[in-house]
Every structure is written in structure tokens, then in C-alpha cells.
Tab-separated table of C-alpha atoms in Angstrom:
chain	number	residue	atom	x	y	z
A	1	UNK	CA	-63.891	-18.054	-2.456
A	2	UNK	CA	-66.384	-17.713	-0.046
A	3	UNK	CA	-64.242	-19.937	2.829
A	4	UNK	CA	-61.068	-17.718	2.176
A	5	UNK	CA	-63.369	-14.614	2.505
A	6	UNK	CA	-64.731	-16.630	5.837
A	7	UNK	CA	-61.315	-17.257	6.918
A	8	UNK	CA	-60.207	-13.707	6.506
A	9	UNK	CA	-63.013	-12.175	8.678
A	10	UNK	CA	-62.086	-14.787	11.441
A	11	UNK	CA	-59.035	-13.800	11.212
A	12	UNK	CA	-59.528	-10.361	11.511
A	13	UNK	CA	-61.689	-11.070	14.334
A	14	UNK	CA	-58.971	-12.238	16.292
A	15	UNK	CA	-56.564	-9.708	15.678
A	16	UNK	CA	-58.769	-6.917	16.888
A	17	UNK	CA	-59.898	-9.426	20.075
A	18	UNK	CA	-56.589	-9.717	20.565
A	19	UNK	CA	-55.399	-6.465	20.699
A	20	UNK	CA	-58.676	-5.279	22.751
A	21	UNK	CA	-57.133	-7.876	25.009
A	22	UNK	CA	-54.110	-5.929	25.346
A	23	UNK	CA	-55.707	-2.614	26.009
A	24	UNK	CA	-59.501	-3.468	27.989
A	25	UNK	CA	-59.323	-5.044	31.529
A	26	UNK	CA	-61.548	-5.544	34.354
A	27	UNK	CA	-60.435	-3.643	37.879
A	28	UNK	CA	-59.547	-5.823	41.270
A	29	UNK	CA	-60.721	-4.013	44.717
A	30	UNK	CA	-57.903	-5.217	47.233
A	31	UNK	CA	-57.864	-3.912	50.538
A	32	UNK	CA	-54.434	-1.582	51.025
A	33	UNK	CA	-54.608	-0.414	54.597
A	34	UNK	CA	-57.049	-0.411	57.725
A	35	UNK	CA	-59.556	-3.356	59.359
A	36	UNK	CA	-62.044	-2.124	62.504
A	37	UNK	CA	-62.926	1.538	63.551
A	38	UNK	CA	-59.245	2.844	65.918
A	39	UNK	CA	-56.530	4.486	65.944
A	40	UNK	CA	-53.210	2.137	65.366
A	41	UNK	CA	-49.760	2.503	63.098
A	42	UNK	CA	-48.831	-0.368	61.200
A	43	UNK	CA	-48.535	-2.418	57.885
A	44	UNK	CA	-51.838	-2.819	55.840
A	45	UNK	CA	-54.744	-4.396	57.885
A	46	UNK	CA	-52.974	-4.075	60.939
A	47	UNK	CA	-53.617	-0.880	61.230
A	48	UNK	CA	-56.646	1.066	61.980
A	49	UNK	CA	-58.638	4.251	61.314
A	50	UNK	CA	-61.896	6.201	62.394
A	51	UNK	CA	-63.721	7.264	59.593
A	52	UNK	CA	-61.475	8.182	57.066
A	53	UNK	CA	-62.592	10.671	54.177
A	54	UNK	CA	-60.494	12.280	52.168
A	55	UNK	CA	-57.502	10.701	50.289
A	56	UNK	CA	-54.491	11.765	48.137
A	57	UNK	CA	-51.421	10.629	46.881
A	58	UNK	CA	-48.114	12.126	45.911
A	59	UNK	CA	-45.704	11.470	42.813
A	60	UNK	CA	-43.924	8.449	44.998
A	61	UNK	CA	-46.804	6.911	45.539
A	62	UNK	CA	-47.114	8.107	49.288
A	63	UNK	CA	-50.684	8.377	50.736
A	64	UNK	CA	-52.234	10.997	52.904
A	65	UNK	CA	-55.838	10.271	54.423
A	66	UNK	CA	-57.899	12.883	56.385
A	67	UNK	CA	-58.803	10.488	59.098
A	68	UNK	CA	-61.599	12.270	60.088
A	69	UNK	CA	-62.803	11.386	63.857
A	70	UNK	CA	-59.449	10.451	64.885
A	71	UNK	CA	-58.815	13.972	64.255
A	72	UNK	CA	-55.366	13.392	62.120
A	73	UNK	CA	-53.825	13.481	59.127
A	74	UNK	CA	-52.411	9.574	58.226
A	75	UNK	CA	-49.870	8.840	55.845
A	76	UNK	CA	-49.322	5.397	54.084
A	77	UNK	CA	-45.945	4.734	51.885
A	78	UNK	CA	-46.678	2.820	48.424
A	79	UNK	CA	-45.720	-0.364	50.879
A	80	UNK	CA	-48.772	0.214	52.470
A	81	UNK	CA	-46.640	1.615	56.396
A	82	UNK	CA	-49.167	3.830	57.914
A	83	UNK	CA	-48.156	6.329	60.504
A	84	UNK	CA	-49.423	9.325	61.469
A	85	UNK	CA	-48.307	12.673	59.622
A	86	UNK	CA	-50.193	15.389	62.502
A	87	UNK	CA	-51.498	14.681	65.832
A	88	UNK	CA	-54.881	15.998	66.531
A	89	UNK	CA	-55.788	19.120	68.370
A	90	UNK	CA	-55.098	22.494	68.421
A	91	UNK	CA	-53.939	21.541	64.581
A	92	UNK	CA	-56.794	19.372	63.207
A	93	UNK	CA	-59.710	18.408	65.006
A	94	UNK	CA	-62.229	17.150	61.984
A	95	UNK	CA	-59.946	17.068	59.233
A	96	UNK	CA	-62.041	16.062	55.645
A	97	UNK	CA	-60.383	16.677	52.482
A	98	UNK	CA	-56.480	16.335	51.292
A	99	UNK	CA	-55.171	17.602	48.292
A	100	UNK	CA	-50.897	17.348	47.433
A	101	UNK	CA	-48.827	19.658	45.205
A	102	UNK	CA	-45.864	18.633	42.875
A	103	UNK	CA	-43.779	19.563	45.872
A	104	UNK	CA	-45.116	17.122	47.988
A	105	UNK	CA	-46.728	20.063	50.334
A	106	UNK	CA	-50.328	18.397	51.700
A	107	UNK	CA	-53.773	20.752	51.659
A	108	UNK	CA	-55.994	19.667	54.719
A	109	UNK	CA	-59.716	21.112	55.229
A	110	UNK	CA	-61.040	21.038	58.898
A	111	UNK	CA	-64.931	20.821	58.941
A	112	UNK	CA	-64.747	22.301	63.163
A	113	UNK	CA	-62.009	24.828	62.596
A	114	UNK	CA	-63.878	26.098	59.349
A	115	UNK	CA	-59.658	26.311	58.021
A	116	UNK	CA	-57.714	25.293	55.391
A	117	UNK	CA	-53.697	24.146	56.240
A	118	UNK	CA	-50.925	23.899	54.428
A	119	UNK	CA	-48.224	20.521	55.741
A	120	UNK	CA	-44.840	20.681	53.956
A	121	UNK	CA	-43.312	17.905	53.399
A	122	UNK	CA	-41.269	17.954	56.677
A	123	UNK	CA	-44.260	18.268	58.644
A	124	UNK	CA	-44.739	22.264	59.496
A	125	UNK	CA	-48.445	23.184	59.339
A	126	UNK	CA	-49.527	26.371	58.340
A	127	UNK	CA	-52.806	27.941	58.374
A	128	UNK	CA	-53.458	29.043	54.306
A	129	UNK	CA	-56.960	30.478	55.072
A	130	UNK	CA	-59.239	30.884	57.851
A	131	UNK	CA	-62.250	32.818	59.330
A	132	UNK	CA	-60.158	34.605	61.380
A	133	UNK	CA	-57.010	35.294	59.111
A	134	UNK	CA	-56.174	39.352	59.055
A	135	UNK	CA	-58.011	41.189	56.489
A	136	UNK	CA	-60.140	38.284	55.146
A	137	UNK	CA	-63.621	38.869	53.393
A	138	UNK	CA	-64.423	36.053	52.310
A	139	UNK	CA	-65.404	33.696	55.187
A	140	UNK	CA	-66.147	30.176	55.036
A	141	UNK	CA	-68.760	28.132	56.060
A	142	UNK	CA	-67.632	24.053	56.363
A	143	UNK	CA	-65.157	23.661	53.574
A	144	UNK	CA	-65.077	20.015	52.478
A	145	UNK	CA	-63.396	19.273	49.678
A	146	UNK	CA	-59.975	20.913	48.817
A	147	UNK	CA	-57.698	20.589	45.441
A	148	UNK	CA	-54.353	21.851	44.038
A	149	UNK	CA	-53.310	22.857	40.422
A	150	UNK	CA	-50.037	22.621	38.656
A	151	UNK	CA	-49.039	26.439	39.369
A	152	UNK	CA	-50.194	26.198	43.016
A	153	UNK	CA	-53.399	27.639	43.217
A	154	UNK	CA	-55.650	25.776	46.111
A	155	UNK	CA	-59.877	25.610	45.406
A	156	UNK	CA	-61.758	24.776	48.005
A	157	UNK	CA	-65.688	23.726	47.894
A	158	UNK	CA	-67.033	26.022	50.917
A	159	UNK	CA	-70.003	23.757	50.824
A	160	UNK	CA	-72.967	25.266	52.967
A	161	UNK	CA	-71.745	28.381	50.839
A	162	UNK	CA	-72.570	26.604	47.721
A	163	UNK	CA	-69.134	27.687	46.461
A	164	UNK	CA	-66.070	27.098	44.713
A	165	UNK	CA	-63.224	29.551	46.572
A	166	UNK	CA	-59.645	29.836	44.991
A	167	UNK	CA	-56.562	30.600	47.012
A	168	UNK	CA	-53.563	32.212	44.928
A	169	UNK	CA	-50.249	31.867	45.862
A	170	UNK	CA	-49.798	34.553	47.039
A	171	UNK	CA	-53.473	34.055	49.452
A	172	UNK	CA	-55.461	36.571	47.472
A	173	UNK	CA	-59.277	34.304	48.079
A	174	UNK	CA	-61.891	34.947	45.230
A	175	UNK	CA	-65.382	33.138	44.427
A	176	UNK	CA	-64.207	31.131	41.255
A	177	UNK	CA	-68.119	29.836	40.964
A	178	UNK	CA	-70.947	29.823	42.802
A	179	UNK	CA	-72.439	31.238	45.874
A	180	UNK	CA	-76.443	30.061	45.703
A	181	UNK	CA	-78.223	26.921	45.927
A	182	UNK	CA	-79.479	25.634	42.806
A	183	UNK	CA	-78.492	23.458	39.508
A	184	UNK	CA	-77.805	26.017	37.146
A	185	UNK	CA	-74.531	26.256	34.742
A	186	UNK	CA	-73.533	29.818	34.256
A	187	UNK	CA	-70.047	31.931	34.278
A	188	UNK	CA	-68.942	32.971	38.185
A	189	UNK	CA	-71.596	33.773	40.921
A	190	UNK	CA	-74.153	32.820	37.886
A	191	UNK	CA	-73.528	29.176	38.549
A	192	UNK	CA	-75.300	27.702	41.272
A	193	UNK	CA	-74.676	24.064	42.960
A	194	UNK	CA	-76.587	22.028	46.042
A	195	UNK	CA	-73.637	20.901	48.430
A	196	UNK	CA	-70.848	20.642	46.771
A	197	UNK	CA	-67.893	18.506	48.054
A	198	UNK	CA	-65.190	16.852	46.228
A	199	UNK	CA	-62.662	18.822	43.872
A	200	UNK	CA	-60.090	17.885	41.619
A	201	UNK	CA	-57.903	20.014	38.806
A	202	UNK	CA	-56.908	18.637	35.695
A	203	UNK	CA	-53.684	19.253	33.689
A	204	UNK	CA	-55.488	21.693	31.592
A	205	UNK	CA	-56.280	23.783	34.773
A	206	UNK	CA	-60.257	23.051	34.870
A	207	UNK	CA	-61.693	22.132	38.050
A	208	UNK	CA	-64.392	18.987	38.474
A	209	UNK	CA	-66.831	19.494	41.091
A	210	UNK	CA	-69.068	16.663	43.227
A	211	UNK	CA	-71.961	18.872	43.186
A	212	UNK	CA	-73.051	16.150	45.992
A	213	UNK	CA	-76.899	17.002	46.615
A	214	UNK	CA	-77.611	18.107	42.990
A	215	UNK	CA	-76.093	13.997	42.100
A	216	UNK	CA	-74.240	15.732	39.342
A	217	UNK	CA	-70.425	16.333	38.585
A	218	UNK	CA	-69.689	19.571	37.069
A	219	UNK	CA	-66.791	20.992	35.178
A	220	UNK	CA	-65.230	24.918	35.812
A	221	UNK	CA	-62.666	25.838	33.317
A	222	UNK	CA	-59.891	28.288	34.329
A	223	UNK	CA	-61.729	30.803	33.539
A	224	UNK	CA	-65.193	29.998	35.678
A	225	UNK	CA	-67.523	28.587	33.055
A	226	UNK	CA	-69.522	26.059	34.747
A	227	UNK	CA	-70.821	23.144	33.309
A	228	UNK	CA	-72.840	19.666	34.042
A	229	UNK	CA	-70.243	17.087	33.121
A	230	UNK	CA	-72.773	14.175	34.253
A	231	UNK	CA	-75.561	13.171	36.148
A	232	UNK	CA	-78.826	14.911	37.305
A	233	UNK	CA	-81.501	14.818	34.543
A	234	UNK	CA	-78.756	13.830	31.366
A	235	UNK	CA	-79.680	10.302	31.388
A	236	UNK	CA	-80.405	7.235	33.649
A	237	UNK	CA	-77.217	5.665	32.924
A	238	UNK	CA	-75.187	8.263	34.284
A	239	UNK	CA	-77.308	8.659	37.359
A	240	UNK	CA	-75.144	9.125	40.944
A	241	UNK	CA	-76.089	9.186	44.577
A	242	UNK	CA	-74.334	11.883	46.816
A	243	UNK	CA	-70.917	11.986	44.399
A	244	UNK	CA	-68.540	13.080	47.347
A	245	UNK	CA	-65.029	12.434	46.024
A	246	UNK	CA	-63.598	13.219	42.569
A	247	UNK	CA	-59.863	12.356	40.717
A	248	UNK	CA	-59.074	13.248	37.531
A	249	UNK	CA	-56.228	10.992	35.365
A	250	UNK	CA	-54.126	12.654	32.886
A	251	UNK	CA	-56.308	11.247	29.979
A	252	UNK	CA	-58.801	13.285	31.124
A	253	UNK	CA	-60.970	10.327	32.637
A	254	UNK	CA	-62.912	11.091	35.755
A	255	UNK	CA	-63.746	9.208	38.745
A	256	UNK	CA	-66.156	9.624	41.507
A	257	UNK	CA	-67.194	7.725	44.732
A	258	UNK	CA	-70.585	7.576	44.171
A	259	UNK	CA	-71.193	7.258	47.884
A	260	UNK	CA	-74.992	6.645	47.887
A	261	UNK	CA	-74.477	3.503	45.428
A	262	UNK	CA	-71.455	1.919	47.430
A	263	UNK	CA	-69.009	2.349	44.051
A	264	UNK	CA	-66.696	4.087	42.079
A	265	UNK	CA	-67.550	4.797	38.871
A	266	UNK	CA	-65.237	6.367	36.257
A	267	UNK	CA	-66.589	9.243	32.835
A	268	UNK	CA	-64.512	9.027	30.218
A	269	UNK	CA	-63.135	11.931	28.279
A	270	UNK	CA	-66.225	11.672	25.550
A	271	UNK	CA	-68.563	11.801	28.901
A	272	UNK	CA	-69.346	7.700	28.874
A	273	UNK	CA	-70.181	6.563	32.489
A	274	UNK	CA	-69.092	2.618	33.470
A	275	UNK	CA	-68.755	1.368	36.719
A	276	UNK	CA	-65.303	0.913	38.060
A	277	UNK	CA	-66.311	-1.027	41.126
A	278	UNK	CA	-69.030	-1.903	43.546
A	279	UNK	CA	-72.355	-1.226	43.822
A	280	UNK	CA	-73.708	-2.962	46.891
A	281	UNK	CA	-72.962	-2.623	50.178
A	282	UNK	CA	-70.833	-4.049	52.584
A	283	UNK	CA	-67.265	-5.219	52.523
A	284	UNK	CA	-65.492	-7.144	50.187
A	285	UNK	CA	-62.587	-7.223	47.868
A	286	UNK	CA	-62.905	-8.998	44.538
A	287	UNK	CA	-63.171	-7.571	40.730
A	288	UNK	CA	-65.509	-5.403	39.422
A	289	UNK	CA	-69.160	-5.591	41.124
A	290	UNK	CA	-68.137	-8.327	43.313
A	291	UNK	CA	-66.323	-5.797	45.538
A	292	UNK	CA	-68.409	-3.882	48.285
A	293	UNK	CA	-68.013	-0.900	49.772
A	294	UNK	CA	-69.903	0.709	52.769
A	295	UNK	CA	-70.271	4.699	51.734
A	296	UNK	CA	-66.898	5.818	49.574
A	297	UNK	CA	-66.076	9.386	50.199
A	298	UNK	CA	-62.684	9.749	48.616
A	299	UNK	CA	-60.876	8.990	45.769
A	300	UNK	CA	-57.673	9.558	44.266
A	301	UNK	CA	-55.070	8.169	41.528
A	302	UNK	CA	-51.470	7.746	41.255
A	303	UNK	CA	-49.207	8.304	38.006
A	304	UNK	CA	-49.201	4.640	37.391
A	305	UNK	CA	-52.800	4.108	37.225
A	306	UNK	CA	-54.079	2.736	40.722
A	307	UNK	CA	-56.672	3.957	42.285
A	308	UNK	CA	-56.920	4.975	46.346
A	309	UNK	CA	-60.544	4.805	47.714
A	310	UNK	CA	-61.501	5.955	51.313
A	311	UNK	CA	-64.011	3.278	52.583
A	312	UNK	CA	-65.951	5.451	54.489
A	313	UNK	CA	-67.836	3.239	56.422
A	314	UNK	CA	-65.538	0.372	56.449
A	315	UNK	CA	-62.456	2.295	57.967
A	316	UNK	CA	-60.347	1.285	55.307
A	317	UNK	CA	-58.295	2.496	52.227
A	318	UNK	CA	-58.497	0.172	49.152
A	319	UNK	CA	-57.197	-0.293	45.999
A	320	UNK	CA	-57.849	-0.214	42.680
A	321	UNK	CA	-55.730	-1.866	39.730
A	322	UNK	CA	-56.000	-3.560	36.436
A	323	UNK	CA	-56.625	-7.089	37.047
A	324	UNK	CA	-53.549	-7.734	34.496
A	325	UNK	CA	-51.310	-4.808	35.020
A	326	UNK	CA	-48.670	-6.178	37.658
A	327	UNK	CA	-48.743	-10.057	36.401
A	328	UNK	CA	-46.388	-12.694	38.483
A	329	UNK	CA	-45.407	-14.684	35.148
A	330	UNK	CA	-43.788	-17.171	36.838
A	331	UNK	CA	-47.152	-17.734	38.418
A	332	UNK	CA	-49.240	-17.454	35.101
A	333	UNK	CA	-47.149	-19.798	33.503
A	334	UNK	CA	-48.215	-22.604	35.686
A	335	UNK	CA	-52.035	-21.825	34.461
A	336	UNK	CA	-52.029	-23.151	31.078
A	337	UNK	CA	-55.502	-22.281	29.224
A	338	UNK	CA	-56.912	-24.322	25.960
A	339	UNK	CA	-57.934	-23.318	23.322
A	340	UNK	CA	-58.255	-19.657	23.176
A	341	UNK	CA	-60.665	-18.450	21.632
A	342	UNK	CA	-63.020	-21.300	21.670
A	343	UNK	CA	-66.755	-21.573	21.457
A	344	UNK	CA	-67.517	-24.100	23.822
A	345	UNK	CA	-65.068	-26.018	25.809
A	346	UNK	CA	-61.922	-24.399	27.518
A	347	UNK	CA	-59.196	-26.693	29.295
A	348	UNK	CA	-57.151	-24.930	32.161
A	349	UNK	CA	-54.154	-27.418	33.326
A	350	UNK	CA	-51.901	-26.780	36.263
A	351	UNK	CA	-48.463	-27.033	36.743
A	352	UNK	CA	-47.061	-27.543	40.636
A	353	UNK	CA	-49.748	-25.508	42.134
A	354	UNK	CA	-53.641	-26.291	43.122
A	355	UNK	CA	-56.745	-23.926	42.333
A	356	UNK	CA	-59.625	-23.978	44.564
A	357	UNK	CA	-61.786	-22.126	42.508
A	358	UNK	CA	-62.679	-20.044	38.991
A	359	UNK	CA	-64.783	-17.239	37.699
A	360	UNK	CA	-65.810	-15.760	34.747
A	361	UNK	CA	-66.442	-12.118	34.336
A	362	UNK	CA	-66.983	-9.717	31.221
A	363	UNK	CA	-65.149	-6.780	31.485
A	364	UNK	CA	-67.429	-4.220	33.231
A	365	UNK	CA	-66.441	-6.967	36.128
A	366	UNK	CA	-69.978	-8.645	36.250
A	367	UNK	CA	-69.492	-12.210	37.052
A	368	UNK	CA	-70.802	-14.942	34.282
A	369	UNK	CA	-69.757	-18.305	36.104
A	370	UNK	CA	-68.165	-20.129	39.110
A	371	UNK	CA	-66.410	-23.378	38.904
A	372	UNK	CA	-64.930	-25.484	41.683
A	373	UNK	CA	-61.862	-26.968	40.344
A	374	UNK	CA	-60.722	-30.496	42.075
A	375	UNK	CA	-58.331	-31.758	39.216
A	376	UNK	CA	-54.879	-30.426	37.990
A	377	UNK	CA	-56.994	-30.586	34.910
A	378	UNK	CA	-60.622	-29.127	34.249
A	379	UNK	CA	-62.310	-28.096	31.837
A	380	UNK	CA	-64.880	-25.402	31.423
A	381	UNK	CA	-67.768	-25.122	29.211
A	382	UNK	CA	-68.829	-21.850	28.124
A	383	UNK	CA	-70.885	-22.234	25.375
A	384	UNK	CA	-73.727	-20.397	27.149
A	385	UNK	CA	-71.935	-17.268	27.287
A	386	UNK	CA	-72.178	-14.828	24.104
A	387	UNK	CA	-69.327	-13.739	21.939
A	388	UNK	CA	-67.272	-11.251	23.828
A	389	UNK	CA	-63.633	-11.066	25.885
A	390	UNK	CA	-63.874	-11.820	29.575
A	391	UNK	CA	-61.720	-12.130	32.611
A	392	UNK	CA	-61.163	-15.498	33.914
A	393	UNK	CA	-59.770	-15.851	37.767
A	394	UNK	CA	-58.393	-18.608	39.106
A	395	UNK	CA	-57.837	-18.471	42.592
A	396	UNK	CA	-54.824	-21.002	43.381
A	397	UNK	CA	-52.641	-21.593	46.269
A	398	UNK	CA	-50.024	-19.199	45.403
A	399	UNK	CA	-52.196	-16.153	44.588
A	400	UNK	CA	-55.175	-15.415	41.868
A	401	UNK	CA	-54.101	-15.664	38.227
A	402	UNK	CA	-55.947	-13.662	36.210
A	403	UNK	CA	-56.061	-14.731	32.006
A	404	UNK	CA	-58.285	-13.218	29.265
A	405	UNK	CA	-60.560	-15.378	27.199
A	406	UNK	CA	-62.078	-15.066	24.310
A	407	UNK	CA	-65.555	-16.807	23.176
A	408	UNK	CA	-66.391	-16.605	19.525
């Protein structure tokens, strides 16, 4: 009785390892446009940029990057073209922050011209708001970051203002939050933030804030009730060094380029903190923490999940994606991995290709183990790692195949 009861459990085991398998995943950094510090067109690393900051994407997968000293607004197609979308002055001379509507229209701030424009999709720029626009009250002073909601209504973090601004339709500006240095949550002008930069709007119409010098991300509903979503004093683990960008999925999960720490780190709905990517810097692509970064200031994701990052200081645009969403299957079925689970010894055996190396990670993307592999057929002994579900990567001469493991 007690070995069926045994053999149930284990099998129970498995079926929820298995099907956290299907759902849990670590994240591969790959580099999707830019190389050195210039100004050049082209496909992926052949071309350059100058200190790009801001980034957005539209619903075909199009992205726009505020490419800041090169004074112009770049756009990249999901094949990773990149031309540029606006020359540089009189329209744009220190572009920062893009945001795009549901009608592809693009939402440029200009840290010089202290003025927020408005690019339709066939390229005519507009000036939405500006210190000098005809009957204006409000003025700004340095607007960073810049977002969009579903009925059109543009907010815009006046930073040195300590502000949230929003921008109706019909260009009627009001102080959604905001207006004096400080940390507190409140309703309106009652809130106070430290700097704040990046903005993005969620489905549900609430704004998130990178309340950048404060290290915290707030919430503002509709309405104006401000809130600490993370950071700041509520907890070590959810700690963040000048946030500057923020994206919001349509889950409700959040994600921020932690700029000071080199990575991107993502809050769940229930306000859980894990880190996407990164965390030391320099450049590299790779999964998890083995990435590298060099000062993130923008982030944004598309409908199917990936992630756009502007690489601040590397003068690149990289990419985030689930190390096992887009699988080559004609690939993975040359990788042939024995037994699985196992609890000691795991056999990998390849079929008409050759693998150089593999690593081990758990699925926060910390790396476990490295093995050189010589043979078409090695095997790998992980009985020092503990009980859990980790990535395995296998870099081969065809591409990286990337296969889930369990040790029990």
C-alpha cells in the first residue's frame, strides 16, 4: 500500500512538473538592431544609433526608437530594417520618449524643445503641446517620458515639474498627479514624486509611473489616486536603481529598466518582483543574468509577448523572448535528451549536427553548470543540483536548442 501511495505522489509530481514546463520559461536577451555609437540604416547590427532612449512598438510589430543624440526618430520593422522615420532639426533635436496609438500615430517628447509631437503614420508631425502653443497654462519643464491610452488621451511625465500632465483629445492639458517633490501617495496635486520618467497605460486606463529618483514605480488610476506599486522602503527584494522605462502587458504584469542595476525586471499582477534579465554591466546576449546591459532606459512589449529594450549605453535595441516560444523542431529533434526527469545522470545524443557547448540554468535564468560537449553523445551529471525544472542550452552548429529538464 505504501509503494502504490509512493507511486501515486511521483506521479503526481510529474504531471504538475510537466505542466509547469509548459507554462514557466527562462527569457533569452538577443541583440535586434544597432552595434557602435552612429548614425546608419540597415538590417540588425548593421546599423547604428547614438544613444537611443525611448522605445515603442505598434500592433505589427513595427518599432519606433527616440534616438536621442542623433536627434531622430528611428523605425525598425518586426524584420529588424531600420530607417529613419524624421530627420533631425527644426522637428526633433533631443527626442526621449515614444509612445504609439491603436492607429499607428507615434507620441515623441523633445527634452531641448520642451514639446510633445504627434507623427501619423504617413509621417506628418504635429506639435500636440508646447511652451509656446496659444493659450497654454500649463508649461512644461523637460518632459521625458510620454504614453497613450486606448481612447487617445496622451500623459506625459513633465519631470523637473514632478508631474504627471494629460493631453485630451481634443488638447485640453490638466495636472493628472503631482506637482512637488517628495514620495508621498495622495489623490491629484496631493501626490508627490522625485523625477519621474517613464509612463505606460494599461487596458484598464491606470497609468504606471518610473518615479526614477524616489527608485519606486507608482500606479495612478483614471481617476488620479496615486499609489507605490513597488520599490522604495516596501522591501529589499523589490529594490530598483533609477527605474527610467516602464511597459505594461495585458495581464497586467509590469516591466521596468531598472537602469542603475543594468536589467529589466518584471512585477507581476499580485506585486511579486523577479528579474527578467541582466544585472551586471556590459554587453552581452545570453538568458537570464548572463545577459548585460550598459544603462536600459526603455522598454516596451509587443502583443505576442517580446520584449524591446533600449540599451542605453550600448547603442542598441534588444530583445526579449521565451527561451521556448518560437522552437525550430526540426532542429530540436536532432537533440535527443535521456531520461527526463532523472536524478543523476542525463544523456543528450545528436543527430547530424555538432554542439560545442551546454548550460544549465533554473528558471529565474541563473546559470547552474557548463559542459563542453566533444561526442555526438554525452552525458551530464546533475546530481548536485536540487529538485527543481531548469533550462538546458545547447549551443550547436545550427543554432541553440533550448529543452527543459527536470531533476527529482
Amino acid at each position: 500500500m505504501n509503494q502504490i501511495i509512493h507511486n501515486n505522489l511521483k506521479t503526481i509530481f510529474l504531471f504538475f512538473s510537466y505542466f509547469y514546463l509548459l507554462t514557466t520559461s527562462a527569457q533569452t536577451v538577443t541583440t535586434f538592431a544597432g552595434s557602435t555609437e552612429g548614425l546608419t540604416d540597415g538590417t540588425g547590427t548593421s546599423a547604428k544609433f547614438y544613444v537611443p532612449n525611448g522605445v515603442a512598438v505598434d500592433a505589427a510589430g513595427n518599432v519606433f526608437v527616440a534616438d536621442t543624440r542623433n536627434s531622430r526618430i528611428r523605425k525598425i520593422t518586426a524584420n529588424g530594417v531600420v530607417t529613419t522615420w524624421t530627420e533631425a532639426a527644426p522637428r526633433f533635436f533631443y527626442p526621449y520618449a515614444v509612445a504609439v496609438d491603436a492607429a499607428g500615430n507615434v507620441y515623441a517628447t523633445d527634452l531641448y524643445y520642451k514639446h510633445i509631437s504627434k507623427i501619423t503614420p504617413n509621417g506628418v508631425i504635429t506639435v500636440l503641446l508646447s511652451n509656446s502653443t496659444s493659450g497654454q497654462t500649463i508649461h512644461l519643464d523637460i518632459p521625458y517620458g510620454v504614453a497613450v491610452d486606448a481612447a487617445g488621451n496622451v500623459y506625459v511625465a513633465d519631470r523637473n515639474n514632478n508631474r504627471i500632465l494629460k493631453i485630451t483629445t481634443t488638447r485640453e492639458v490638466t495636472i493628472l498627479a503631482g506637482g512637488s517633490f517628495g514620495t508621498s501617495d495622495g489623490t491629484g496635486t496631493a501626490a508627490k514624486f522625485n523625477n519621474p520618467n517613464g509612463l505606460a497605460v494599461d487596458a484598464s486606463g491606470n497609468i504606471f509611473v518610473a518615479d526614477t529618483s524616489n527608485g519606486r514605480i507608482r500606479k495612478i488610476t483614471a481617476d488620479g489616486v496615486v499609489t507605490t506599486l513597488s520599490g522604495g522602503d516596501t522591501g529589499t527584494a523589490a529594490q530598483f536603481s533609477s527605474p527610467n522605462g516602464v511597459a505594461v502587458d495585458t495581464a497586467g504584469n509590469v516591466y521596468v529598466a531598472d537602469s542603475g542595476n543594468n536589467r529589466i525586471q518584471k512585477i507581476s499582477a499580485d506585486g511579486v518582483v523577479t528579474t527578467l534579465a541582466g544585472g551586471t554591466q556590459g554587453f552581452a546576449d545570453g538568458t537570464g543574468t548572463e545577459a548585460r546591459f550598459s544603462n536600459p532606459s526603455g522598454v516596451t512589449i509587443a502583443s505576442d509577448g517580446t520584449i524591446f529594450v533600449a540599451d542605453t549605453g550600448n547603442n542598441r535595441i534588444r530583445k526579449i523572448t521565451n527561451a521556448l516560444s518560437i522552437p525550430n523542431f526540426q532542429l530540436e529533434n536532432q537533440v535527443l535528451l535521456y531520461p527526463n526527469p532523472a536524478s543523476n545522470l542525463i544523456n543528450i545524443e545528436l543527430d547530424d549536427i555538432t554542439a560545442s557547448k551546454v548550460i544549465i540554468l533554473d528558471m529565474n535564468g541563473r546559470k547552474h553548470k557548463s559542459v563542453n560537449i566533444l561526442d555526438k553523445k554525452t552525458v551530464i551529471n546533475i546530481s548536485n543540483l536540487v529538485n527543481g525544472i531548469y533550462l538546458m542550452q545547447i549551443t550547436t552548429d545550427k543554432g541553440i536548442v533550448s529543452k527543459k529538464i527536470v531533476k527529482q
